[in-house]
XYZ file of C-alpha atoms in Angstrom:
758
model
C 45.626 -33.572 -0.951
C 45.742 -37.174 -1.973
C 46.780 -38.292 1.504
C 43.963 -36.262 3.280
C 41.720 -38.290 0.915
C 42.718 -41.324 1.976
C 42.948 -40.324 5.632
C 39.199 -39.764 5.702
C 38.111 -42.941 3.455
C 39.929 -44.863 6.179
C 38.663 -43.065 8.926
C 35.219 -43.479 7.564
C 35.821 -47.417 7.101
C 36.776 -47.613 11.118
C 33.413 -45.607 11.954
C 31.477 -48.215 10.344
C 32.701 -51.242 12.314
C 30.591 -52.894 15.304
C 32.425 -52.135 18.709
C 31.745 -53.271 22.263
C 32.666 -51.949 25.615
C 34.273 -54.018 27.745
C 36.594 -54.209 31.006
C 40.249 -55.747 30.682
C 42.146 -56.988 34.017
C 44.782 -59.505 34.885
C 48.013 -59.427 36.254
C 51.454 -58.905 35.135
C 54.124 -61.500 36.475
C 58.103 -62.282 36.368
C 58.791 -65.552 35.766
C 59.655 -66.480 39.140
C 55.404 -65.716 39.546
C 56.155 -62.420 41.567
C 53.924 -59.669 40.540
C 55.525 -56.647 38.822
C 54.662 -53.037 40.274
C 54.268 -50.267 37.839
C 54.430 -52.339 34.506
C 52.335 -50.165 31.673
C 49.401 -52.117 30.392
C 48.142 -50.429 27.015
C 45.794 -50.949 24.411
C 47.224 -49.765 21.260
C 46.518 -46.543 20.392
C 44.256 -45.618 23.355
C 43.819 -46.204 26.794
C 46.257 -47.343 29.326
C 47.135 -47.844 33.256
C 49.658 -49.194 35.538
C 50.097 -52.503 37.779
C 49.526 -52.431 41.643
C 52.083 -53.497 43.889
C 51.028 -57.289 43.029
C 51.248 -56.677 39.414
C 47.073 -56.444 39.093
C 45.503 -54.040 36.556
C 41.933 -53.207 35.466
C 41.262 -51.162 32.174
C 38.158 -49.705 30.562
C 38.194 -50.116 26.994
C 35.401 -49.253 24.546
C 35.851 -51.538 21.569
C 37.022 -55.121 22.661
C 36.029 -56.669 19.026
C 40.000 -56.226 18.060
C 42.369 -55.555 20.996
C 46.262 -55.724 20.534
C 47.645 -55.120 24.369
C 51.525 -54.052 24.942
C 52.804 -54.570 28.645
C 56.458 -52.798 29.249
C 58.317 -51.952 32.477
C 61.621 -50.706 31.827
C 63.717 -53.932 33.500
C 61.738 -56.617 31.375
C 61.338 -57.351 27.686
C 58.259 -55.952 26.324
C 55.403 -58.344 25.588
C 52.508 -57.958 23.390
C 49.050 -59.804 22.446
C 46.101 -59.710 20.295
C 43.075 -60.454 21.633
C 39.922 -60.754 20.034
C 36.568 -61.061 21.922
C 33.091 -60.185 22.161
C 32.727 -60.651 25.682
C 32.232 -57.741 28.034
C 34.586 -59.549 30.501
C 38.404 -60.275 29.616
C 41.033 -61.341 31.594
C 44.548 -61.309 30.431
C 47.516 -62.327 32.510
C 51.244 -62.136 31.376
C 55.118 -63.168 31.959
C 57.834 -60.567 31.616
C 60.907 -61.720 31.223
C 63.860 -59.681 32.780
C 66.339 -57.479 30.490
C 69.230 -55.610 30.905
C 67.865 -53.213 28.395
C 66.208 -50.726 29.322
C 62.595 -51.208 27.622
C 61.503 -47.334 27.371
C 58.324 -46.062 25.765
C 58.938 -43.122 23.209
C 56.699 -40.412 23.281
C 58.144 -39.194 19.983
C 57.474 -42.586 18.150
C 53.910 -42.239 16.439
C 52.688 -45.195 17.561
C 54.298 -44.922 20.735
C 56.466 -47.944 20.787
C 59.655 -48.728 22.776
C 62.987 -48.373 21.589
C 64.063 -51.833 21.243
C 60.679 -52.318 19.070
C 61.762 -49.403 16.262
C 62.402 -50.212 13.001
C 65.317 -47.401 12.944
C 67.376 -46.867 15.801
C 66.398 -44.823 19.093
C 68.427 -43.781 21.929
C 66.803 -42.730 25.093
C 68.331 -40.981 28.120
C 66.420 -41.532 31.451
C 66.221 -38.851 34.045
C 69.063 -40.399 36.503
C 71.189 -40.617 33.429
C 70.818 -36.967 32.803
C 71.417 -36.104 36.668
C 74.893 -37.454 36.086
C 75.334 -36.365 32.048
C 73.780 -33.251 32.086
C 76.114 -30.545 30.196
C 75.163 -26.708 29.889
C 74.359 -27.388 26.236
C 72.078 -29.774 24.643
C 74.589 -30.725 22.073
C 76.699 -31.748 24.409
C 74.991 -33.370 26.756
C 74.255 -35.952 23.895
C 77.604 -36.227 22.233
C 78.899 -39.453 23.760
C 75.736 -41.640 22.072
C 76.409 -43.533 19.252
C 75.525 -41.534 16.185
C 75.244 -38.257 17.276
C 77.877 -35.440 17.757
C 77.582 -31.724 18.769
C 78.643 -28.761 16.922
C 80.897 -27.442 20.201
C 80.450 -23.535 19.560
C 81.935 -22.744 23.389
C 80.042 -22.720 26.321
C 76.583 -21.502 25.418
C 75.648 -22.701 22.220
C 76.098 -26.443 20.695
C 73.569 -27.969 19.084
C 73.191 -32.175 18.302
C 74.626 -33.146 15.126
C 72.695 -36.705 14.127
C 74.634 -38.768 11.222
C 76.805 -35.535 9.637
C 73.509 -33.920 9.784
C 72.770 -30.755 11.659
C 71.137 -27.114 11.421
C 67.384 -27.361 10.018
C 67.620 -31.103 9.110
C 67.741 -31.846 13.009
C 64.352 -30.978 14.377
C 64.652 -30.354 18.176
C 61.511 -30.842 20.250
C 59.982 -29.796 23.524
C 57.229 -32.492 24.246
C 56.711 -33.118 20.813
C 56.834 -29.430 19.626
C 59.761 -27.103 18.049
C 61.603 -25.248 20.308
C 61.068 -22.203 18.610
C 64.130 -20.454 19.097
C 66.762 -19.433 16.208
C 69.396 -22.036 16.521
C 69.140 -23.253 13.336
C 69.798 -20.258 11.493
C 73.388 -20.170 13.200
C 76.162 -22.356 15.288
C 76.232 -19.152 17.975
C 72.608 -19.732 18.697
C 72.089 -21.639 21.645
C 69.271 -24.443 21.566
C 66.849 -23.115 24.504
C 65.918 -26.776 25.582
C 66.824 -27.400 29.246
C 68.021 -30.921 30.054
C 68.384 -30.372 33.681
C 64.707 -30.189 33.857
C 63.935 -33.127 31.558
C 62.306 -36.630 32.394
C 64.146 -38.363 29.347
C 65.781 -37.062 26.207
C 64.819 -39.245 22.886
C 66.724 -39.189 19.828
C 65.384 -40.490 16.570
C 67.977 -41.190 13.804
C 67.227 -41.170 10.346
C 64.120 -39.480 8.474
C 61.446 -41.254 9.389
C 59.957 -38.879 11.761
C 56.683 -38.376 9.741
C 55.014 -36.673 12.482
C 57.785 -33.431 12.858
C 58.142 -32.966 8.544
C 60.371 -30.390 6.814
C 62.946 -30.132 9.270
C 63.377 -33.557 10.535
C 65.048 -35.330 7.408
C 68.043 -36.039 9.866
C 66.414 -36.921 12.696
C 64.729 -35.734 16.165
C 65.929 -34.880 19.444
C 62.877 -35.023 21.689
C 63.097 -33.265 25.125
C 60.177 -34.599 27.724
C 59.678 -32.763 30.984
C 57.473 -33.239 33.775
C 55.101 -30.592 33.157
C 52.191 -31.670 32.215
C 50.945 -35.074 33.006
C 48.646 -37.349 31.278
C 48.110 -39.622 34.552
C 46.493 -38.588 37.931
C 48.608 -36.942 40.337
C 47.554 -38.038 43.832
C 50.363 -36.911 45.962
C 53.195 -34.102 46.846
C 56.464 -34.974 45.165
C 59.735 -33.104 43.716
C 63.562 -33.023 43.819
C 66.151 -30.441 44.382
C 70.038 -30.530 42.752
C 73.259 -28.870 43.147
C 76.565 -29.024 41.326
C 80.048 -27.760 40.485
C 82.482 -27.984 38.141
C 85.803 -26.679 38.617
C 87.035 -26.160 34.875
C 84.547 -23.467 34.470
C 83.951 -22.636 37.908
C 80.329 -23.154 38.087
C 77.181 -23.799 39.861
C 74.091 -25.244 38.959
C 71.112 -25.480 41.035
C 67.637 -27.078 39.889
C 64.577 -27.496 41.371
C 61.146 -28.933 40.695
C 57.514 -29.371 42.833
C 54.468 -31.700 41.585
C 51.352 -32.140 43.322
C 47.559 -32.704 42.863
C 44.221 -34.418 44.257
C 43.784 -36.946 41.732
C 42.014 -34.898 39.041
C 43.786 -31.257 39.163
C 47.546 -30.743 39.116
C 50.243 -28.471 38.911
C 53.946 -28.428 38.418
C 56.693 -25.847 38.932
C 60.411 -25.743 38.386
C 63.555 -23.751 37.977
C 66.977 -23.974 36.559
C 69.827 -21.465 37.758
C 73.813 -21.969 36.065
C 76.390 -20.007 36.251
C 79.847 -20.322 34.998
C 82.947 -18.404 34.363
C 85.449 -18.569 31.047
C 86.576 -22.792 30.961
C 90.041 -23.984 31.360
C 92.487 -25.658 28.868
C 95.123 -27.430 28.770
C 97.637 -25.622 26.638
C 96.729 -22.240 24.426
C 93.539 -21.976 22.667
C 95.237 -20.637 19.731
C 98.255 -22.231 18.360
C 101.525 -20.363 19.357
C 99.629 -17.724 20.669
C 100.662 -17.640 24.626
C 98.238 -14.949 25.757
C 96.001 -17.720 25.056
C 97.096 -20.172 27.546
C 95.510 -21.986 30.162
C 91.622 -20.607 29.482
C 88.830 -19.792 26.530
C 88.551 -16.127 27.009
C 84.538 -14.891 26.736
C 83.322 -18.493 27.162
C 81.366 -17.638 30.048
C 77.988 -18.494 30.668
C 74.658 -17.335 32.505
C 71.287 -18.879 32.735
C 67.875 -18.607 34.511
C 64.770 -20.562 33.443
C 61.252 -21.015 35.717
C 58.547 -22.835 34.547
C 54.830 -23.683 35.790
C 52.135 -25.927 34.710
C 48.383 -26.705 35.582
C 46.326 -29.615 34.343
C 43.462 -31.983 34.870
C 43.191 -35.919 34.031
C 40.177 -38.163 34.369
C 38.686 -41.508 33.053
C 38.536 -40.413 29.425
C 41.642 -37.884 29.078
C 43.693 -35.021 30.494
C 44.243 -31.433 29.404
C 47.402 -29.566 30.837
C 49.009 -25.740 29.841
C 52.321 -25.203 30.697
C 54.289 -21.689 30.336
C 58.464 -21.471 30.816
C 60.962 -18.234 30.561
C 64.451 -18.854 29.441
C 67.014 -16.065 30.020
C 70.474 -16.518 28.836
C 73.809 -14.453 28.527
C 76.777 -16.312 27.319
C 80.152 -15.514 25.237
C 81.646 -16.425 21.945
C 85.215 -17.512 22.229
C 87.754 -14.960 21.069
C 89.568 -15.516 17.769
C 92.831 -13.774 19.379
C 92.739 -10.768 16.867
C 93.771 -7.217 17.839
C 91.114 -4.698 18.987
C 88.767 -8.051 18.337
C 85.685 -7.279 20.493
C 83.983 -9.232 23.049
C 80.770 -10.494 21.304
C 77.844 -11.888 24.173
C 74.823 -13.285 23.219
C 71.416 -11.970 25.394
C 68.843 -14.241 25.211
C 65.155 -14.215 26.168
C 62.147 -16.581 25.513
C 58.913 -17.037 26.359
C 57.293 -20.309 25.524
C 53.165 -21.620 26.350
C 51.938 -25.499 25.325
C 48.852 -26.864 25.313
C 48.635 -30.574 25.571
C 45.164 -32.118 25.447
C 43.825 -36.097 25.059
C 40.795 -37.837 24.911
C 39.665 -41.725 24.894
C 37.240 -42.946 22.698
C 35.774 -39.535 21.360
C 34.237 -41.272 18.779
C 33.297 -44.555 16.990
C 36.346 -46.015 15.253
C 38.692 -43.966 16.888
C 40.668 -44.718 19.978
C 41.934 -41.841 21.460
C 41.999 -37.980 20.009
C 44.901 -35.722 21.178
C 46.067 -31.921 20.160
C 49.706 -30.583 21.228
C 50.060 -26.664 20.223
C 52.493 -24.235 21.395
C 53.312 -20.557 20.809
C 56.856 -19.373 21.552
C 58.264 -15.503 21.505
C 62.009 -15.362 21.142
C 64.465 -12.643 20.743
C 68.116 -12.202 21.249
C 70.909 -9.368 21.063
C 74.118 -9.615 19.494
C 76.149 -7.237 21.936
C 79.576 -5.912 21.288
C 81.664 -4.955 24.384
C 78.408 -4.577 25.611
C 76.397 -2.860 23.181
C 73.947 -4.219 21.387
C 73.970 -3.793 17.790
C 71.798 -6.487 16.345
C 68.636 -8.165 17.447
C 67.094 -11.624 16.443
C 63.252 -12.009 16.650
C 61.427 -15.404 16.272
C 57.776 -15.397 16.628
C 55.724 -19.397 16.598
C 52.813 -20.994 16.573
C 52.413 -24.497 15.999
C 49.251 -27.240 16.462
C 49.309 -30.845 15.763
C 45.742 -32.989 15.918
C 46.126 -36.794 16.235
C 43.849 -39.221 15.916
C 44.714 -43.054 16.985
C 42.254 -45.436 15.050
C 40.624 -48.678 16.198
C 42.012 -51.327 13.753
C 41.142 -51.299 10.363
C 41.416 -55.120 9.546
C 44.740 -55.514 10.682
C 46.120 -52.115 10.620
C 46.343 -50.248 13.350
C 48.212 -46.568 13.698
C 47.546 -42.852 13.785
C 46.628 -39.757 11.435
C 46.373 -35.954 11.783
C 47.377 -32.481 10.852
C 50.234 -30.283 11.549
C 50.072 -26.758 10.838
C 52.979 -24.089 11.503
C 53.613 -20.403 11.422
C 56.967 -18.931 11.602
C 57.388 -15.186 12.147
C 61.355 -14.454 11.729
C 63.138 -10.994 11.691
C 66.572 -9.699 12.278
C 66.821 -5.884 13.059
C 70.068 -3.952 13.418
C 73.994 -3.804 11.931
C 74.145 -7.415 11.035
C 70.832 -8.395 9.499
C 72.407 -11.846 7.681
C 68.827 -12.662 6.138
C 65.597 -11.144 5.129
C 63.008 -11.006 7.505
C 60.383 -13.745 6.406
C 57.423 -15.618 7.262
C 57.512 -19.429 6.701
C 54.046 -21.474 6.821
C 53.882 -25.424 6.920
C 50.637 -26.872 6.560
C 50.744 -30.995 6.558
C 48.667 -34.200 6.819
C 50.493 -37.436 7.938
C 49.100 -41.531 8.653
C 51.274 -43.831 10.119
C 49.769 -47.508 10.305
C 51.171 -50.779 11.860
C 50.545 -54.749 11.501
C 51.334 -57.597 13.179
C 51.930 -60.725 11.038
C 53.635 -63.697 13.249
C 57.160 -62.472 13.777
C 57.313 -59.662 11.755
C 55.562 -56.204 12.714
C 55.278 -53.909 9.354
C 54.574 -50.581 9.386
C 53.776 -47.759 6.278
C 53.510 -44.280 6.694
C 53.506 -40.920 4.620
C 53.027 -37.120 4.309
C 52.284 -34.537 2.360
C 53.046 -30.959 3.414
C 52.887 -27.682 1.592
C 55.758 -25.469 2.389
C 55.939 -21.341 1.922
C 58.675 -19.014 2.384
C 57.591 -15.244 2.194
C 60.767 -13.330 2.552
C 60.853 -9.197 2.724
C 63.347 -7.335 0.975
C 67.158 -6.378 2.028
C 69.850 -4.698 1.206
C 73.321 -5.576 0.228
C 76.373 -3.958 0.437
C 78.478 -5.346 -2.819
C 81.660 -3.805 -4.281
C 79.673 -1.070 -6.510
C 77.552 0.023 -3.219
C 74.449 -0.699 -1.832
C 71.775 -2.785 -3.693
C 67.779 -3.170 -2.655
C 67.227 -6.987 -3.220
C 63.850 -8.511 -3.197
C 64.270 -12.129 -2.603
C 61.583 -14.735 -4.695
C 59.004 -16.586 -2.950
C 59.415 -20.189 -2.396
C 56.648 -22.318 -2.496
C 57.004 -26.433 -2.431
C 54.959 -29.613 -1.528
C 57.069 -31.645 0.235
C 55.989 -35.939 0.092
C 57.602 -38.230 2.766
C 57.233 -42.323 2.622
C 58.126 -44.328 4.554
C 58.150 -48.576 5.004
C 59.572 -50.267 7.657
C 59.523 -54.109 9.156
C 61.032 -55.495 12.709
C 61.575 -59.505 12.611
C 61.594 -60.917 15.984
C 63.306 -64.049 14.427
C 64.246 -65.258 18.053
C 63.443 -64.341 21.501
C 67.063 -63.401 21.882
C 67.027 -61.244 18.677
C 65.147 -58.310 15.985
C 66.303 -56.934 13.178
C 64.631 -53.984 11.578
C 64.501 -52.674 8.319
C 63.487 -49.142 7.166
C 63.196 -47.692 3.934
C 62.132 -43.709 3.670
C 62.021 -41.022 1.094
C 61.761 -37.700 2.444
C 61.627 -34.003 0.756
C 62.923 -30.987 2.584
C 62.561 -27.206 1.281
C 65.294 -24.865 1.549
C 65.145 -22.472 4.934
C 65.565 -18.370 4.241
C 69.165 -18.548 5.842
C 70.323 -21.395 3.151
C 68.985 -18.916 0.149
C 69.206 -15.694 1.291
C 72.014 -14.989 3.773
C 74.377 -12.477 3.027
C 76.394 -10.472 5.607
C 79.718 -10.556 8.175
C 78.797 -12.185 11.297
C 81.371 -11.543 13.739
C 79.990 -13.973 15.953
C 81.207 -16.972 13.935
C 83.919 -14.543 12.291
C 82.738 -15.399 8.497
C 80.786 -13.782 5.631
C 77.749 -15.520 5.392
C 76.588 -15.843 1.672
C 73.204 -18.085 0.672
C 72.798 -20.276 -2.616
C 70.532 -17.588 -4.317
C 73.698 -15.579 -4.561
C 76.665 -16.266 -7.245
C 79.984 -13.922 -7.595
C 81.412 -13.580 -10.754
C 84.243 -11.286 -11.204
C 83.727 -9.571 -7.769
C 80.053 -9.033 -8.769
C 77.099 -10.500 -6.723
C 74.516 -11.856 -8.965
C 71.018 -12.703 -7.626
C 68.950 -15.409 -7.873
C 71.754 -17.366 -9.283
C 69.988 -20.502 -7.454
C 67.023 -22.447 -8.646
C 66.812 -24.065 -4.760
C 65.581 -27.279 -5.519
C 64.543 -28.540 -2.240
C 66.710 -31.782 -1.250
C 65.078 -35.357 -1.681
C 66.664 -38.163 0.884
C 66.559 -41.836 -0.255
C 67.718 -43.670 3.220
C 67.841 -46.945 4.091
C 68.446 -48.252 8.000
C 69.215 -51.907 8.908
C 69.377 -52.338 12.874
C 69.942 -55.911 14.425
C 69.654 -55.822 18.091
C 70.406 -58.431 21.036
C 68.032 -58.347 23.628
C 69.326 -60.527 25.896
C 71.780 -63.594 27.068
C 75.458 -63.384 28.221
C 75.772 -60.205 26.419
C 73.363 -57.855 24.644
C 73.975 -55.036 22.120
C 73.087 -53.478 18.931
C 74.669 -52.581 15.166
C 73.313 -50.613 13.111
C 73.854 -49.597 9.155
C 72.331 -46.602 7.258
C 72.911 -45.606 3.642
C 71.584 -41.683 2.470
C 71.615 -40.743 -0.925
C 70.710 -36.470 -0.697
C 69.988 -35.431 -3.792
C 70.739 -31.356 -3.979
C 72.103 -31.324 -0.647
C 72.579 -28.371 1.031
C 76.066 -27.544 2.950
C 78.193 -24.553 4.109
C 81.452 -24.481 2.030
C 84.428 -21.840 2.404
C 85.244 -20.568 -0.832
C 88.213 -19.555 -0.460
C 87.288 -16.065 -0.730
C 87.266 -13.310 1.867
C 84.966 -10.578 2.713
C 86.834 -7.896 0.772
C 86.503 -9.760 -2.449
C 82.752 -8.908 -1.951
C 82.632 -5.655 0.028
C 83.762 -2.068 0.099
C 83.962 -2.196 4.190
C 87.438 -2.802 5.650
C 85.863 -3.985 9.105
C 85.344 -7.254 8.079
C 87.966 -7.570 5.245
C 89.694 -10.509 6.017
C 86.465 -12.991 7.407
C 86.296 -15.936 5.195
C 83.143 -16.270 3.078
C 81.274 -19.458 3.796
C 78.482 -19.874 1.040
C 75.457 -22.371 1.118
C 75.891 -24.281 -2.086
C 73.980 -27.837 -3.774
C 75.374 -31.045 -4.701
C 74.113 -34.606 -4.516
C 75.758 -36.306 -1.377
C 75.856 -39.902 0.088
C 76.270 -40.348 3.496
C 77.086 -43.828 4.833
C 76.750 -44.452 8.961
C 77.880 -47.424 11.346
C 76.926 -47.628 14.832
C 77.717 -50.460 17.473
C 77.266 -50.863 21.262
C 77.157 -53.456 23.337
C 76.989 -54.295 27.242
C 79.031 -57.268 28.510
C 78.313 -58.029 32.252
C 81.162 -60.094 33.811
C 78.818 -60.856 36.949
C 76.511 -59.264 38.830
C 79.111 -56.512 39.772
C 81.288 -55.637 36.935
C 80.284 -54.828 33.800
C 81.693 -53.669 30.197
C 80.175 -51.644 27.549
C 81.221 -50.851 24.430
C 80.344 -48.170 21.667
C 81.966 -47.275 18.341
C 80.364 -45.148 15.502
C 81.742 -43.653 11.881
C 79.832 -41.131 9.392
C 81.338 -41.439 5.657
C 80.107 -38.123 3.932
C 81.021 -37.282 0.325
C 79.720 -35.478 -2.403
C 78.443 -37.511 -5.633
C 80.775 -35.685 -8.011
C 83.884 -35.903 -5.872
C 85.130 -34.210 -2.448
C 84.037 -34.426 1.217
C 81.213 -32.690 3.106
C 82.722 -30.176 5.939
C 82.712 -30.838 9.355
C 81.934 -34.531 9.578
C 83.469 -36.279 13.083
C 85.532 -39.616 12.240
C 85.625 -42.592 13.833
C 85.055 -43.080 17.146
C 85.526 -45.847 19.746
C 84.506 -45.738 23.604
C 84.744 -48.248 26.311
C 83.384 -48.122 30.022
C 84.377 -50.344 33.058
C 81.256 -50.430 35.504
C 81.180 -51.376 39.278
C 77.505 -51.689 40.724
C 76.850 -52.678 44.385
C 74.041 -52.001 46.081
C 73.660 -48.091 46.093
C 77.371 -48.038 44.965
C 77.801 -47.604 41.083
C 81.462 -46.575 39.617
C 82.865 -46.542 36.233
C 86.077 -45.652 34.094
C 86.062 -45.044 30.676
C 87.644 -43.446 27.085
C 86.236 -42.372 24.008
C 88.810 -42.026 21.504
C 88.562 -39.764 17.971
C 90.663 -40.360 15.385
C 91.945 -38.146 13.027
C 89.944 -36.663 10.358
C 92.080 -35.964 6.845
C 88.608 -36.416 4.887
C 88.283 -32.977 4.888
C 86.085 -30.353 2.819
C 87.362 -27.648 0.444
C 89.772 -25.447 2.592
C 88.751 -27.047 5.478
C 92.156 -28.225 7.677
C 92.854 -31.612 9.134
C 92.181 -32.351 12.524
C 94.339 -34.414 14.721
C 92.695 -37.181 16.787
C 92.496 -37.380 20.817
C 91.641 -39.598 23.629
C 88.927 -38.227 26.403
C 89.513 -40.354 29.466
C 86.431 -40.140 32.180
C 85.168 -41.834 35.401
C 82.556 -41.414 38.453
C 81.108 -42.351 41.394
C 77.614 -42.230 42.408
C 75.882 -43.471 45.682
C 72.084 -43.353 46.343
C 70.785 -43.570 49.648
C 67.024 -44.929 50.214
C 64.647 -43.485 52.889
C 60.709 -44.211 53.427
C 59.774 -42.123 50.831
C 62.692 -40.366 49.247
C 66.446 -40.834 48.069
C 69.390 -38.921 47.812
C 71.479 -39.279 44.729
C 75.383 -37.853 45.349
C 78.246 -38.102 42.631
C 81.678 -37.036 41.765
C 82.739 -37.146 38.134
C 85.522 -36.525 36.220
C 86.164 -35.590 32.480
C 88.723 -35.513 30.170
C 91.087 -36.611 33.572
C 94.374 -37.155 31.700
C 93.775 -32.922 30.544
C 94.789 -33.443 26.694
C 93.970 -30.969 24.223
C 91.149 -31.898 22.213
C 89.413 -30.095 19.033
C 86.551 -31.724 17.319
C 86.066 -31.522 13.829
C 82.451 -30.542 13.669
C 83.274 -27.119 15.393
C 83.738 -23.990 13.272
C 85.896 -22.654 16.693
C 88.473 -25.897 16.853
C 91.522 -23.446 15.449
C 91.081 -20.956 18.343
C 88.453 -22.584 21.025
C 89.442 -26.577 21.969
C 87.114 -28.399 24.386
C 87.353 -28.223 28.022
C 90.404 -29.225 29.950
C 90.058 -31.274 32.939
C 86.858 -31.147 34.911
C 85.891 -32.413 38.195
C 82.197 -32.192 38.911
C 80.354 -33.041 42.631
C 76.472 -33.019 42.453
C 73.900 -34.415 44.669
C 70.094 -34.331 44.029
C 67.450 -35.163 46.430
C 63.960 -36.633 45.169
C 61.154 -36.676 47.754
């Protein structure tokens, strides 16, 4: 592969450079000369340390011929500096400028940059923000971030949508590895990543996520937990939390414990959640008074337990974690006569290994290995009887090397391999059993020239989908069908630049060309699906005079050409950002309501009136704009504003389905010592730019408020909060939801919670 050859050639050049070991030391202070504790001092691509209580640091480096240093702290603007010296002892002092924008390092970024340094927009929900904003599903937790919406499939399954793209185009990760569930297969399948146990959640918009490949053409959501530590753990600490929700009579409890002796360390955590069917202000189904007041069969039960052990030393770390997830949730009823109660009974066991070694050999600052194995299954039950089972066994590994500078360029490269064994057994075998394999090489390099930071990257990936035979129920009887094997080579290339043209501003531009191969469900879905109340049909089929024609599609891969421009204001009287993106996607897969019903295709009377949704391909254009600002009036009062809009249409005419309309939100904040209070609203416009056979959706406004108090002790704190969502109890039916006609959003919901950290 060309990229692999290039990687080896560059590596050889790096190995030939002359290196010198040295000790780096210094002090990090604010503009008043006071030392800043817990600031991170890092050598580009290599070792890092944190400052002590007085702001002092000391760091051993293996190569001091050309160092690029980064210093960061959440409350200050990021600082960086080039150091070129042959001395064995280097002293570098830094002065950081206070910032109202949190400067958080993004672990999913291949270069380990903060959200403010990225050439594409990145959002990060911190641990404190998650305590207040965690919802039962990942999609609902992220739903109010600019450019991010949710599929809102009841209380148990809601997947994030980024700039109008969801499903297999948005890669959901845990610590940089795929969650390995079946959530991309259908909207009723839950994302098995628990926000209650997360340290932070990172959202990377756009396709410039080279490390993650075929499933990241629309963006990445990375849930980062505390299970494996890359830094020494020298004490015993943890947290315990509990929360009650009024609208679902729901309760959640979670806890984590961590310990270590500076070398070996351990971690355990657990989450337990129970909710009943949730309350709504009116009828779930328009005109049906029997559905008044709540959404039937929207209950949820979840238990998740995890443990990890690891070791950290001067030269690196290694850790292994295991997690068990068990969940049972209902699919909201459509309101039809003799309709069965459908529930999803889910079980997942996942293992992850993460290891890193500093200065492994000449020319490279760090080598890292991330690997995981997931054993997932769920049963779809009708009135308590399981008739269909979904299984997914997935193995993944990534090897990443951070190179020392090649001239003025520095970055990372690596190999990425994934094997997926997916199968469905039972009455609703919608897709054929299949094996999917990907093997990829990637490289990302960065160079800083004055006020400009340039970034180049590429990935080449071999993708192979090997499906088994399946049986089709047609008007002329059952028919055996052997889907065709799919083998593709996908190439992704990106280029970006960040221009720090003023101390208070930066401007970034990113260009990306990304390719994505089709999944088994997009190509070969065939059959009635009670959970989504639809008959699903893949693009490989065509209906001609009521007859099914197989292999009617050439399954052209998607090709996305994306430009992203972001302007950020980092400090001053107000702070904020404005992002605009244009994405032209050739051969875009979308699930279209054909206007047919199941009886047009099959003999079964049971599913006769189910609408037929088919995956189709067409060239598409998606334009997105996101804006946010924070305006402080004084040290106590501030106003936060945001708005986003995605316009998604087919080049040949028509609109893509289930695209969120224009949104606008504002929040008035009050902060005084340990107290915080806010009141805000999010207004959704009417969506009348609909896809084929798709109905319009009325606009609505959600009003929310919260009050929090944090009590500090010597080595612990207590965080107490009262929060209200949809305080005006309005009827809200998101246009992104397949269930909007019979499962509106939750009505007025009061939440009270407490977290104890020690």
